[in-house]
Short mmCIF file of C-alpha atoms and ligand atoms in Angstrom, two decimals:
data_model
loop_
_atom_site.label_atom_id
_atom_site.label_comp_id
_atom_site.label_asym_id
_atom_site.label_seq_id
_atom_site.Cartn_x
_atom_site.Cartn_y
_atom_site.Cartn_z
CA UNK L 1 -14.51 -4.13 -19.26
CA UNK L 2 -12.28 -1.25 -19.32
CA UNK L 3 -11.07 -0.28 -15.74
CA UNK L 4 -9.28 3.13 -14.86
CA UNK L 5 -7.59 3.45 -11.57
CA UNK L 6 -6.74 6.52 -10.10
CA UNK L 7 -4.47 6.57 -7.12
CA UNK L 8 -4.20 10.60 -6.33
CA UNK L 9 -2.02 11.52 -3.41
CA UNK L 10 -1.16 14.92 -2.17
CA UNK L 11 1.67 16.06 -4.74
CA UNK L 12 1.03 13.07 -7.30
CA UNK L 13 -1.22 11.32 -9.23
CA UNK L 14 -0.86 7.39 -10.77
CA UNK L 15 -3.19 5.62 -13.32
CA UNK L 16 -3.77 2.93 -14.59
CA UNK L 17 -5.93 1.80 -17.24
CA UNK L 18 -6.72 -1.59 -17.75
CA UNK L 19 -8.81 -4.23 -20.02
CA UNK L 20 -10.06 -6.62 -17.26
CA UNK L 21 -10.80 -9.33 -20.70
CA UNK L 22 -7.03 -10.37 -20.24
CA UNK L 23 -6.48 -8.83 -17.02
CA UNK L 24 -3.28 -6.78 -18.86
CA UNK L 25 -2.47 -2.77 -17.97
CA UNK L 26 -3.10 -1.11 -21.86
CA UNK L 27 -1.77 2.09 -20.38
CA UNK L 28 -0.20 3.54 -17.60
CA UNK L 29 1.66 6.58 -15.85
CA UNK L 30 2.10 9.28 -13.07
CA UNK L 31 2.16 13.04 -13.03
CA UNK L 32 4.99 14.25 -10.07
CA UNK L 33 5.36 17.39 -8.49
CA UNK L 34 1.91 18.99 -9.03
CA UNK L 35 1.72 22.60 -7.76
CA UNK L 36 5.21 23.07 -8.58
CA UNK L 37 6.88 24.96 -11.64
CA UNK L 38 8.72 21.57 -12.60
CA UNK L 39 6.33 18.82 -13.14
CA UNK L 40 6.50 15.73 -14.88
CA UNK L 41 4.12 13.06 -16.56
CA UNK L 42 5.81 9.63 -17.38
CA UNK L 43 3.16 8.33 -19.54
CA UNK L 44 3.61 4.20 -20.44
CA UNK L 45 1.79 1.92 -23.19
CA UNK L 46 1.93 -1.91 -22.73
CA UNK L 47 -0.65 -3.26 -25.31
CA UNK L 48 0.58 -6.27 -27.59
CA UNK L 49 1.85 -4.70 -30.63
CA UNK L 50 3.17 -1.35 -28.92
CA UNK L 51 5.88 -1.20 -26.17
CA UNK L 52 6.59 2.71 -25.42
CA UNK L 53 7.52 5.26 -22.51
CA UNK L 54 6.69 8.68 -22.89
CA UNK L 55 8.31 11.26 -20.53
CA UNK L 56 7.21 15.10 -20.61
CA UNK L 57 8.59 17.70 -18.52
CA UNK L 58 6.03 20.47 -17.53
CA UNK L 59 4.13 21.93 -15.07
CA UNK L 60 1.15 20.54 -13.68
CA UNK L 61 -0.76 23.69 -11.89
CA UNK L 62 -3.14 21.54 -10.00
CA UNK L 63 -4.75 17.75 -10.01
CA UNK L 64 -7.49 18.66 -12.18
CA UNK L 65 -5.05 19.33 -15.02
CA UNK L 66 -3.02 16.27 -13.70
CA UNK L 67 -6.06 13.97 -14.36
CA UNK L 68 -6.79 15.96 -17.57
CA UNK L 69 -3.23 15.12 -18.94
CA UNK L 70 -3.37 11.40 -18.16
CA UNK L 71 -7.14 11.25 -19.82
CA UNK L 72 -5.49 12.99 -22.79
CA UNK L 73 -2.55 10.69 -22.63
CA UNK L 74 -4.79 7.70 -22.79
CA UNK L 75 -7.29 8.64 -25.59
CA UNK L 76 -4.06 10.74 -27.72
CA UNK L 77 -4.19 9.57 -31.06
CA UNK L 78 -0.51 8.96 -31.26
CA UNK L 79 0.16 7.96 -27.57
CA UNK L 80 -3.34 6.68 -26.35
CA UNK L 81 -5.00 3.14 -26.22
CA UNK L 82 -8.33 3.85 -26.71
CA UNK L 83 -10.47 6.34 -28.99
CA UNK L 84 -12.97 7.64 -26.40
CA UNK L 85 -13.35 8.06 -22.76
CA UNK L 86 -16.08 6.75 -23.08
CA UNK L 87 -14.83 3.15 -23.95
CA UNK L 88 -13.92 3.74 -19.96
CA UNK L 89 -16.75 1.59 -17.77
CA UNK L 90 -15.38 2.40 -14.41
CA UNK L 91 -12.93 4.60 -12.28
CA UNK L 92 -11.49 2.70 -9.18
CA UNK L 93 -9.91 5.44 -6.73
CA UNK L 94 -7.71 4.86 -3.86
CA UNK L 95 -8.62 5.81 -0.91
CA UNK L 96 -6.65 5.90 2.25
CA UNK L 97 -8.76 6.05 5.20
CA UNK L 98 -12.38 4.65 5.25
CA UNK L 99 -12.89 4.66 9.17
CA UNK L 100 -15.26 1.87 9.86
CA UNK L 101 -18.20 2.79 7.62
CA UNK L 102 -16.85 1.10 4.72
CA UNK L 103 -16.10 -2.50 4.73
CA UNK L 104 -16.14 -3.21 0.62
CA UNK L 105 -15.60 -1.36 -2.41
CA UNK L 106 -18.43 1.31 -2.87
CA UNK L 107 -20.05 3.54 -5.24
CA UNK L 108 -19.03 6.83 -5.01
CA UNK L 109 -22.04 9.30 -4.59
CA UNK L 110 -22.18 12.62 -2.42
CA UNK L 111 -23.22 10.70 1.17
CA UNK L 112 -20.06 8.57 -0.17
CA UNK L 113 -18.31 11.58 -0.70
CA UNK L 114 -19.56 13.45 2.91
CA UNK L 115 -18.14 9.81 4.91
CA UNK L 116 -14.56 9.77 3.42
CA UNK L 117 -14.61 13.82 4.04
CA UNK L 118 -15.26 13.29 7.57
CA UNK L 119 -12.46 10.77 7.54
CA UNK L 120 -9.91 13.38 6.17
CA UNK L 121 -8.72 14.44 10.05
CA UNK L 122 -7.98 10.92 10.46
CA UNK L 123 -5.94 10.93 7.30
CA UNK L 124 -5.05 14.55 6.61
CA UNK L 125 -1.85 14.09 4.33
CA UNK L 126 -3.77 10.99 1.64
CA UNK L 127 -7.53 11.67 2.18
CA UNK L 128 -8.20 15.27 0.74
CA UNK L 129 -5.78 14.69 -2.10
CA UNK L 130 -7.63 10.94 -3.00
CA UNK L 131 -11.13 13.37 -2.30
CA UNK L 132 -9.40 15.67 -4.96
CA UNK L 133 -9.26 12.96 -7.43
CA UNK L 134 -12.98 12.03 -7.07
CA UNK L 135 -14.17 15.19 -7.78
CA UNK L 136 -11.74 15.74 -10.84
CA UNK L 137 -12.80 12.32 -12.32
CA UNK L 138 -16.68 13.24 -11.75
CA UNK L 139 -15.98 16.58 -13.45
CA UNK L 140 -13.83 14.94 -16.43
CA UNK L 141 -15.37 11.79 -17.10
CA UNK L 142 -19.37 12.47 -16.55
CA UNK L 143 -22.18 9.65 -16.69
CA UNK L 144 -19.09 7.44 -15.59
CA UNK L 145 -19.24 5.35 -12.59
CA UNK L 146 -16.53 6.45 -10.00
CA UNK L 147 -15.76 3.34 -6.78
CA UNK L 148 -13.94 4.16 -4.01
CA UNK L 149 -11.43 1.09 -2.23
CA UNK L 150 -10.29 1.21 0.85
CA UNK L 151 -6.78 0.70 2.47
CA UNK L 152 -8.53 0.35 5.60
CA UNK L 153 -10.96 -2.12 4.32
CA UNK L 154 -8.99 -5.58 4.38
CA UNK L 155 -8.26 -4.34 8.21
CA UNK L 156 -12.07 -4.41 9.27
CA UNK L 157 -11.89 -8.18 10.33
CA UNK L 158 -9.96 -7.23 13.32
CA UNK L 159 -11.87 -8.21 16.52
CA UNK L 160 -11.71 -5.43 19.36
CA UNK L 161 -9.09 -6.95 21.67
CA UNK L 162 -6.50 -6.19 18.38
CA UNK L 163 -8.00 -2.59 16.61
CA UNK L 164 -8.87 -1.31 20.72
CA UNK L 165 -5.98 0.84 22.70
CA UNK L 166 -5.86 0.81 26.04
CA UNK L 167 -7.28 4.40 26.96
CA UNK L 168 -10.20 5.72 28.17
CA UNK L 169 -13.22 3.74 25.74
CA UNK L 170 -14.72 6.86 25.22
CA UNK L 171 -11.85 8.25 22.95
CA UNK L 172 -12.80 5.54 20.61
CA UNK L 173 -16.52 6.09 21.06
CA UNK L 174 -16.16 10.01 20.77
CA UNK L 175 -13.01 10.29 18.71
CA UNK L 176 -12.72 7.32 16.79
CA UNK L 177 -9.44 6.53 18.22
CA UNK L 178 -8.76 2.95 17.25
CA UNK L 179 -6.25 0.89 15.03
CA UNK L 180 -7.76 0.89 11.26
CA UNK L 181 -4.49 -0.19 9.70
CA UNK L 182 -3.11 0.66 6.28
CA UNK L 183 -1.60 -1.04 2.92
CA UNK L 184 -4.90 -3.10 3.16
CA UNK L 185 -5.45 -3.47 -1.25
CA UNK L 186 -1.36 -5.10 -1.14
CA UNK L 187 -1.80 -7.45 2.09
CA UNK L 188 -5.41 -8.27 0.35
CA UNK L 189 -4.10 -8.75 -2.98
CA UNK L 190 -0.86 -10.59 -1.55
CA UNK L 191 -3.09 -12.79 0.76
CA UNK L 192 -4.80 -14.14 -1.99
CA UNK L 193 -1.69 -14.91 -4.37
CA UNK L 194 0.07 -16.68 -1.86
CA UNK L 195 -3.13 -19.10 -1.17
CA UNK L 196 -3.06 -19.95 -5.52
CA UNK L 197 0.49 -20.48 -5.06
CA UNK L 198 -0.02 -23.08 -1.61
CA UNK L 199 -2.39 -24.42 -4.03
CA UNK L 200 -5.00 -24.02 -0.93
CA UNK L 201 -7.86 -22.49 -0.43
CA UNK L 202 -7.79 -18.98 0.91
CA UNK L 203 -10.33 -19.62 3.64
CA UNK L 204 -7.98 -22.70 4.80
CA UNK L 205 -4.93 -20.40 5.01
CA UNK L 206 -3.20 -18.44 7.93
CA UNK L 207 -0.44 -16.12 6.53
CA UNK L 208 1.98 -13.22 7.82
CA UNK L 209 2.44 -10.94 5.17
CA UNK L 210 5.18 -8.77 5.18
CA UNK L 211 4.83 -5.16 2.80
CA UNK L 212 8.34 -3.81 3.37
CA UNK L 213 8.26 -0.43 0.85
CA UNK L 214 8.84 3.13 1.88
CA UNK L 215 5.85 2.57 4.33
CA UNK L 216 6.02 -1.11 5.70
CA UNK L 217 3.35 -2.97 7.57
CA UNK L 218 3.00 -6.05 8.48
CA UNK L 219 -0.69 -8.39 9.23
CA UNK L 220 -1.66 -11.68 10.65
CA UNK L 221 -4.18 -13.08 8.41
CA UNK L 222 -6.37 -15.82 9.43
CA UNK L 223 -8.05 -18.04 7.22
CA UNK L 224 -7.98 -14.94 4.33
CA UNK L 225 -9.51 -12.61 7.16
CA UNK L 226 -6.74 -9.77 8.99
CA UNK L 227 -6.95 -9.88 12.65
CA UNK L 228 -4.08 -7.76 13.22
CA UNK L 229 -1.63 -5.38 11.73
CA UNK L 230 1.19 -3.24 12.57
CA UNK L 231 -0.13 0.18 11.64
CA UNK L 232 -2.08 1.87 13.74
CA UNK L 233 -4.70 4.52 13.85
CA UNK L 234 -2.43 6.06 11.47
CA UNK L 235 0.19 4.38 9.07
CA UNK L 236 2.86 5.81 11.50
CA UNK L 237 2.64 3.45 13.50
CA UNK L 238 4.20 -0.53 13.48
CA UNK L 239 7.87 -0.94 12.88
CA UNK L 240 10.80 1.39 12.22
CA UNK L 241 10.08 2.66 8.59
CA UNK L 242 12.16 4.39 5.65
CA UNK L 243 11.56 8.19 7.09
CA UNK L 244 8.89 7.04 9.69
CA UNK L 245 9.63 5.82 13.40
CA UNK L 246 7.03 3.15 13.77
CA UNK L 247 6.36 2.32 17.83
CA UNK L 248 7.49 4.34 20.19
CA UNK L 249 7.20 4.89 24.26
CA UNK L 250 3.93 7.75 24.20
CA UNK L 251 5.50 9.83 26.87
CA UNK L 252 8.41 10.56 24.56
CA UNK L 253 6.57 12.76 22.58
CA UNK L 254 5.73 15.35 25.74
CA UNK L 255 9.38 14.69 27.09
CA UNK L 256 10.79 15.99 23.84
CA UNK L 257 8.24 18.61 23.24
CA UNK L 258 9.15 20.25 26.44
CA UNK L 259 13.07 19.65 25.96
CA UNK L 260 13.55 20.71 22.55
CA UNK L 261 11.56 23.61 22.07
CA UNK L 262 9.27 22.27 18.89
CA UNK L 263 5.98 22.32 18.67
CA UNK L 264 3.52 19.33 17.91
CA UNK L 265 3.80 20.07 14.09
CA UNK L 266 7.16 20.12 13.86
CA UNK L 267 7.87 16.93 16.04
CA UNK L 268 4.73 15.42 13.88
CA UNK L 269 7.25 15.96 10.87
CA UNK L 270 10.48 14.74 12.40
CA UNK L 271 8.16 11.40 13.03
CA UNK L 272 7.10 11.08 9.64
CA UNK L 273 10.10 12.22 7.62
CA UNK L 274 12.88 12.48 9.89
CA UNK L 275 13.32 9.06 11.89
CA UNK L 276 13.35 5.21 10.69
CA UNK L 277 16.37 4.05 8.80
CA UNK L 278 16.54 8.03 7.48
CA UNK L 279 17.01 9.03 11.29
CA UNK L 280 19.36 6.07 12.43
CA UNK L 281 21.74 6.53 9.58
CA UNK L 282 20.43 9.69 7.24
CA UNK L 283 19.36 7.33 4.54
CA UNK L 284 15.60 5.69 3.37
CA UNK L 285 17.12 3.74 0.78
CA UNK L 286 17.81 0.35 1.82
CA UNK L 287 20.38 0.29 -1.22
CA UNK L 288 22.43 2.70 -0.16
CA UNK L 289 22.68 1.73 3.61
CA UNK L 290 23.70 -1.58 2.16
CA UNK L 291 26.02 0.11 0.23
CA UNK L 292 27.42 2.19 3.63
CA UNK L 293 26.85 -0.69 5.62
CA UNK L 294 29.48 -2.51 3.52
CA UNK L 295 31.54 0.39 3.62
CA UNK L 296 31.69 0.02 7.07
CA UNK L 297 29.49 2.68 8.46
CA UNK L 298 28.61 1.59 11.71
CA UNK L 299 24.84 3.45 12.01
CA UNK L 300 23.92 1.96 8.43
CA UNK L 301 24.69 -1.62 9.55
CA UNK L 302 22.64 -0.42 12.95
CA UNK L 303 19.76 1.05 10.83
CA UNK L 304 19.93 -2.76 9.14
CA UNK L 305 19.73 -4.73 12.45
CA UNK L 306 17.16 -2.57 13.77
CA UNK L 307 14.69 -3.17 10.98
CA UNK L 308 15.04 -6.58 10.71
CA UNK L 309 15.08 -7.18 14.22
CA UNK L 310 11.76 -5.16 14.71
CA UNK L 311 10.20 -6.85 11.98
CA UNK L 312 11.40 -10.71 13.03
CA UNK L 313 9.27 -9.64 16.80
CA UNK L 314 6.51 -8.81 14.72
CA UNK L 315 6.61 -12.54 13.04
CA UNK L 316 6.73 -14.04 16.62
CA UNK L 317 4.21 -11.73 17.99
CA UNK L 318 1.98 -12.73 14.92
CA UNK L 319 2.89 -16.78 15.29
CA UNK L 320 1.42 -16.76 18.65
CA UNK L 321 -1.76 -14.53 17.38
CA UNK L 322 -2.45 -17.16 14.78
CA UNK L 323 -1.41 -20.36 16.70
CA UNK L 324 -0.18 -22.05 13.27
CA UNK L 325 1.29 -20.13 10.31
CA UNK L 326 1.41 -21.69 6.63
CA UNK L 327 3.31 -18.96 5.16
CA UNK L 328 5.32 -15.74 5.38
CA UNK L 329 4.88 -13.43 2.56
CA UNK L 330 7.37 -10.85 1.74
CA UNK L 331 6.28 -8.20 -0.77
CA UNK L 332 7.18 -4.32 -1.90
CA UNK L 333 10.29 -2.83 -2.87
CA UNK L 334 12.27 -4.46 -0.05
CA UNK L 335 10.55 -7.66 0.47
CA UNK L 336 10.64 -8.72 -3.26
CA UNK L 337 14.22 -7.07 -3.22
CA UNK L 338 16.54 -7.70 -0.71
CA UNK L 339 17.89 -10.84 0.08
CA UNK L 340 19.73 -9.86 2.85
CA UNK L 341 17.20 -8.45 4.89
CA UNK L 342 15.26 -11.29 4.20
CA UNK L 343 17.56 -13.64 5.45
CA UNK L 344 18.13 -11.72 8.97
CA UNK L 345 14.66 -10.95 9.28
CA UNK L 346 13.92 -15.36 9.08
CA UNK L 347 17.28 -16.06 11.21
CA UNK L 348 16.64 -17.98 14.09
CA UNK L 349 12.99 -18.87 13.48
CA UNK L 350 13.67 -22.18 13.24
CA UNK L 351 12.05 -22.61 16.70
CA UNK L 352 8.65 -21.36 14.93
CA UNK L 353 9.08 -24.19 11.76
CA UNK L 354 10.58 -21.02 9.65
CA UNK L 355 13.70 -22.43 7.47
CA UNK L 356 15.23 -20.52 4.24
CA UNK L 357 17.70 -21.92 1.67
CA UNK L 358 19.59 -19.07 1.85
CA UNK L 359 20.49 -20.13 -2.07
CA UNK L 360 17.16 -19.61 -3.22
CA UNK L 361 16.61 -16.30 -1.12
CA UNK L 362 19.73 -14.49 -2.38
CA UNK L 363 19.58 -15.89 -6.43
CA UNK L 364 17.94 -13.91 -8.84
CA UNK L 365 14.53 -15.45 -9.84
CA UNK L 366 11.16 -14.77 -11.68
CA UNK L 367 8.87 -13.64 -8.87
CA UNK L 368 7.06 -14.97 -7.09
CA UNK L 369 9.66 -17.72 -5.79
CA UNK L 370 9.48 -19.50 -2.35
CA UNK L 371 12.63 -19.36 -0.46
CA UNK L 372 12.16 -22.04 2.39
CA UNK L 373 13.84 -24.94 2.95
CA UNK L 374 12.54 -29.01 2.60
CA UNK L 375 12.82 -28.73 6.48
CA UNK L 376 10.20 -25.84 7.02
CA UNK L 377 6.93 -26.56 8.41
CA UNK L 378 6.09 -22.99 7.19
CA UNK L 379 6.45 -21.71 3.57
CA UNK L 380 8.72 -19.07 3.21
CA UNK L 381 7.45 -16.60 -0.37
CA UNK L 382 8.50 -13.65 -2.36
CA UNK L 383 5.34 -12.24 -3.75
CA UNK L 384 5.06 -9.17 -5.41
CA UNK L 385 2.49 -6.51 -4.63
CA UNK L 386 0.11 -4.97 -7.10
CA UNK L 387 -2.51 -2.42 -5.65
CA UNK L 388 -3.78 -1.07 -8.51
CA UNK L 389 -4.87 -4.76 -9.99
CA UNK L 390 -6.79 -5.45 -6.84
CA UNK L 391 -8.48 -2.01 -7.05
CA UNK L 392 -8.99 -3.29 -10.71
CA UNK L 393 -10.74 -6.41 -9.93
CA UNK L 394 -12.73 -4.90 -6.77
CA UNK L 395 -14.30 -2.27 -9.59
CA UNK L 396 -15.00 -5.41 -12.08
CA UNK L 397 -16.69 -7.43 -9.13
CA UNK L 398 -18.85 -4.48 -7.88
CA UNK L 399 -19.68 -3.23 -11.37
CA UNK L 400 -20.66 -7.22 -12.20
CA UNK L 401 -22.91 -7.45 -8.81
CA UNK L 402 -24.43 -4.32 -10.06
CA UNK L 403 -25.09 -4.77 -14.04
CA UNK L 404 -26.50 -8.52 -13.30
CA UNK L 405 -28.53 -6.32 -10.56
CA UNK L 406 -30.01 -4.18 -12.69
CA UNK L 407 -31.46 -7.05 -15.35
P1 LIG Q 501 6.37 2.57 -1.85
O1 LIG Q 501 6.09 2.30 -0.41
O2 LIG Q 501 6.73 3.98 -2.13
O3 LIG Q 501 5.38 1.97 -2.82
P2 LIG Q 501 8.22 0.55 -2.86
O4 LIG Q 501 7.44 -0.65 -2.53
O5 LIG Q 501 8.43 0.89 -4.29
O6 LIG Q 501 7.75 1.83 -2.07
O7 LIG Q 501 9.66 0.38 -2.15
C1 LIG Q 501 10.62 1.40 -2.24
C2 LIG Q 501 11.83 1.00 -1.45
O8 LIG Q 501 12.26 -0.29 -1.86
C3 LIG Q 501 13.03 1.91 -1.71
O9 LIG Q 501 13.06 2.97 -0.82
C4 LIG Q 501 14.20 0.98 -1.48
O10 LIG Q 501 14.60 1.11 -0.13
C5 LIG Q 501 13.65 -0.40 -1.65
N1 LIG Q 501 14.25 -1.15 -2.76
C6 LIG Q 501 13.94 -1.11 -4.06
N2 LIG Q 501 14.74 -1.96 -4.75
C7 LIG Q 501 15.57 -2.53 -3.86
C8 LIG Q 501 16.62 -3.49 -3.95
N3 LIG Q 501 16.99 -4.04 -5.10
N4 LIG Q 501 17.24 -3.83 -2.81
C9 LIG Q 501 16.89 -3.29 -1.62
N5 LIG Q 501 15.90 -2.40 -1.48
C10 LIG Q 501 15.25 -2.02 -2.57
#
């Protein structure tokens, strides 16, 4: 079975095509910058025999022509993997918000289509784009089935006392105001690797995974089923992020509305892009605030210990949620990368059975690697994410249900 995944956000679009027989990516890529003058596709093969990166500088008017490049990529005679589109059996597409009316992965039709449109002004940056890609992939690839997954999906096991806030019950009933939580395909798909690697079974498990990227979230998973996470109604919310702020006091917003003259837009965007690590120290790259950190810039070592510190409450916060914890998972860019955070993040847990060997968390090794210690009652693991295989092998599962179905 030949899987495409299409993950199409507002100014980019990634894909992935993959041969779910060995499980293996036969092609791969992402088109940047759509709508502008300057666009480029990075276009990648990975199939036995052929090893090659393809990089092509153009513009890329709108996502229609994005997805039409990366089809053309993948069936190019010279560049592509397969002959025909029609050797594709499904499109899996990312979507970010799925409110609480979807709870699996789901065949995309236009009542499909009408639910995840009346999600967009809960998710007006990711779920018009992701909407985008639907329609493009309908359009390009006809008679083909197109699946939507959910980030918000893996969330829906939260019981009300976590996903409720405390305001008036009638903004939830009216307005949908509620946590849904985000990054749900990586804590999923990390949930799942860690139990193989415990050697237990997932519905035995209770796990804090940790998805420390650009965005970072954390969830308390019980038994293979989230009951809590850090994001919120929107993935703003949770701890202090690369360009995002994460929690803050509610009544800051009006204070600073009314002292600093900006409207709710523009304090929306200093939220999202200004503030985190970015608005502590003026970088999101945890390498480089290492780097000034070491250089002795005193907000960079600040941005450091905020993170960490914000992140290490979470893990407590989460302990007592779950009553006993059999492992931490770290994942994403930072959380498969960085040592260092690692270690101050897991500093001083030893009252809650959490013990690294800070050898094994700062060496280089194969991933995924454990990093506790002989004297930890709770496993300590680098695991590292991949969204787009989960999507992969929620498509396969759905499309299996659904060919054995129809016999
Ligand atoms: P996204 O949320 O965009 O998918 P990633 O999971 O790729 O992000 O994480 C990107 C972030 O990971 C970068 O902004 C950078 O801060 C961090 N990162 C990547 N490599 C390293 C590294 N070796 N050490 C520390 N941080 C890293």
């Amino acid at each position: 079975m030949k899987i495409l995944v299409i993950n199409a956000g507002s100014s980019s679009l990634k894909y992935q095509l993959f041969n779910m027989e060995d499980t293996r990516v036969m092609a791969g890529g992402v088109l940047e910058r759509i709508g502008e003058k300057k666009g480029v596709l990075t276009h990648t093969i990975s199939i036995r025999e052929r090893e090659e990166k393809i990089v092509q500088k153009q513009e890329i008017k709108n996502h229609k022509l994005a997805m039409h490049l990366a089809i053309s990529m993948i069936v190019d005679p010279k560049h592509g993997v397969i002959n025909d589109i029609s050797q594709i059996d499904a499109v899996g597409h990312r979507v970010v918000q799925g409110g609480e009316a979807f709870g699996s992965a789901t065949f995309i039709d236009d009542t499909v289509k009408k639910a995840i449109r009346s999600n967009n002004p809960l998710a007006p940056l990711h779920n018009p784009p992701n909407l985008i890609g639907i329609e493009v992939s309908e359009e390009l690839l006809p008679g083909i089935p197109n699946i939507a997954i959910f980030d918000t999906e893996f969330h829906q096991t939260m019981p009300p006392k976590a996903f409720l806030y405390a305001l008036p019950y009638e903004f939830y009933t009216k307005f949908k105001v509620r946590k849904y939580g985000f990054h749900g395909t990586s804590h999923k798909y990390i949930s799942h690797q860690a139990a193989q690697l415990l050697k237990k079974d997932i519905e035995t498990v209770n796990l804090i995974t940790i998805h420390l990227g650009n965005g970072c979230s954390i969830s308390a998973v019980e038994k293979g089923k989230c009951i809590d996470t850090s994001m919120g109604m929107t993935p703003l919310a949770g701890v202090m992020m690369g360009t995002r702020a994460g929690d803050i006091d509610p009544a800051i917003i009006g204070y600073l509305l009314e002292q600093t003259g900006m409207d709710i837009k523009e304090l929306d965007r200093v939220l999202n892009k200004k503030s985190g690590l970015k608005g502590i120290c003026g970088m999101n790259d945890m390498r480089d605030i290492h780097d000034a950190s070491q250089k002795g810039d005193p907000n960079a070592a600040l941005a450091v210990d905020m993170f960490c510190y914000q992140i290490k409450k979470y893990i407590g916060a989460y302990a007592a949620a779950l009553g006993k914890v059999d492992a931490i998972v770290f994942s994403a860019g930072v959380g498969e990368n960085d040592g260092l955070v690692r270690a101050k993040i897991c500093n001083k847990l030893s009252n809650l059975g959490i013990r690294i060997d800070t050898k094994k968390n700062l060496s280089k090794q194969p991933k995924p690697f454990s990093l506790h210690s002989p004297a930890s009652n709770v496993e300590v693991w680098v695991v590292p994410t991949n969204e787009e295989f989960q999507i992969a092998k929620e498509v396969k599962k759905i499309m299996t249900c659904s060919n054995q179905n129809r016999k």
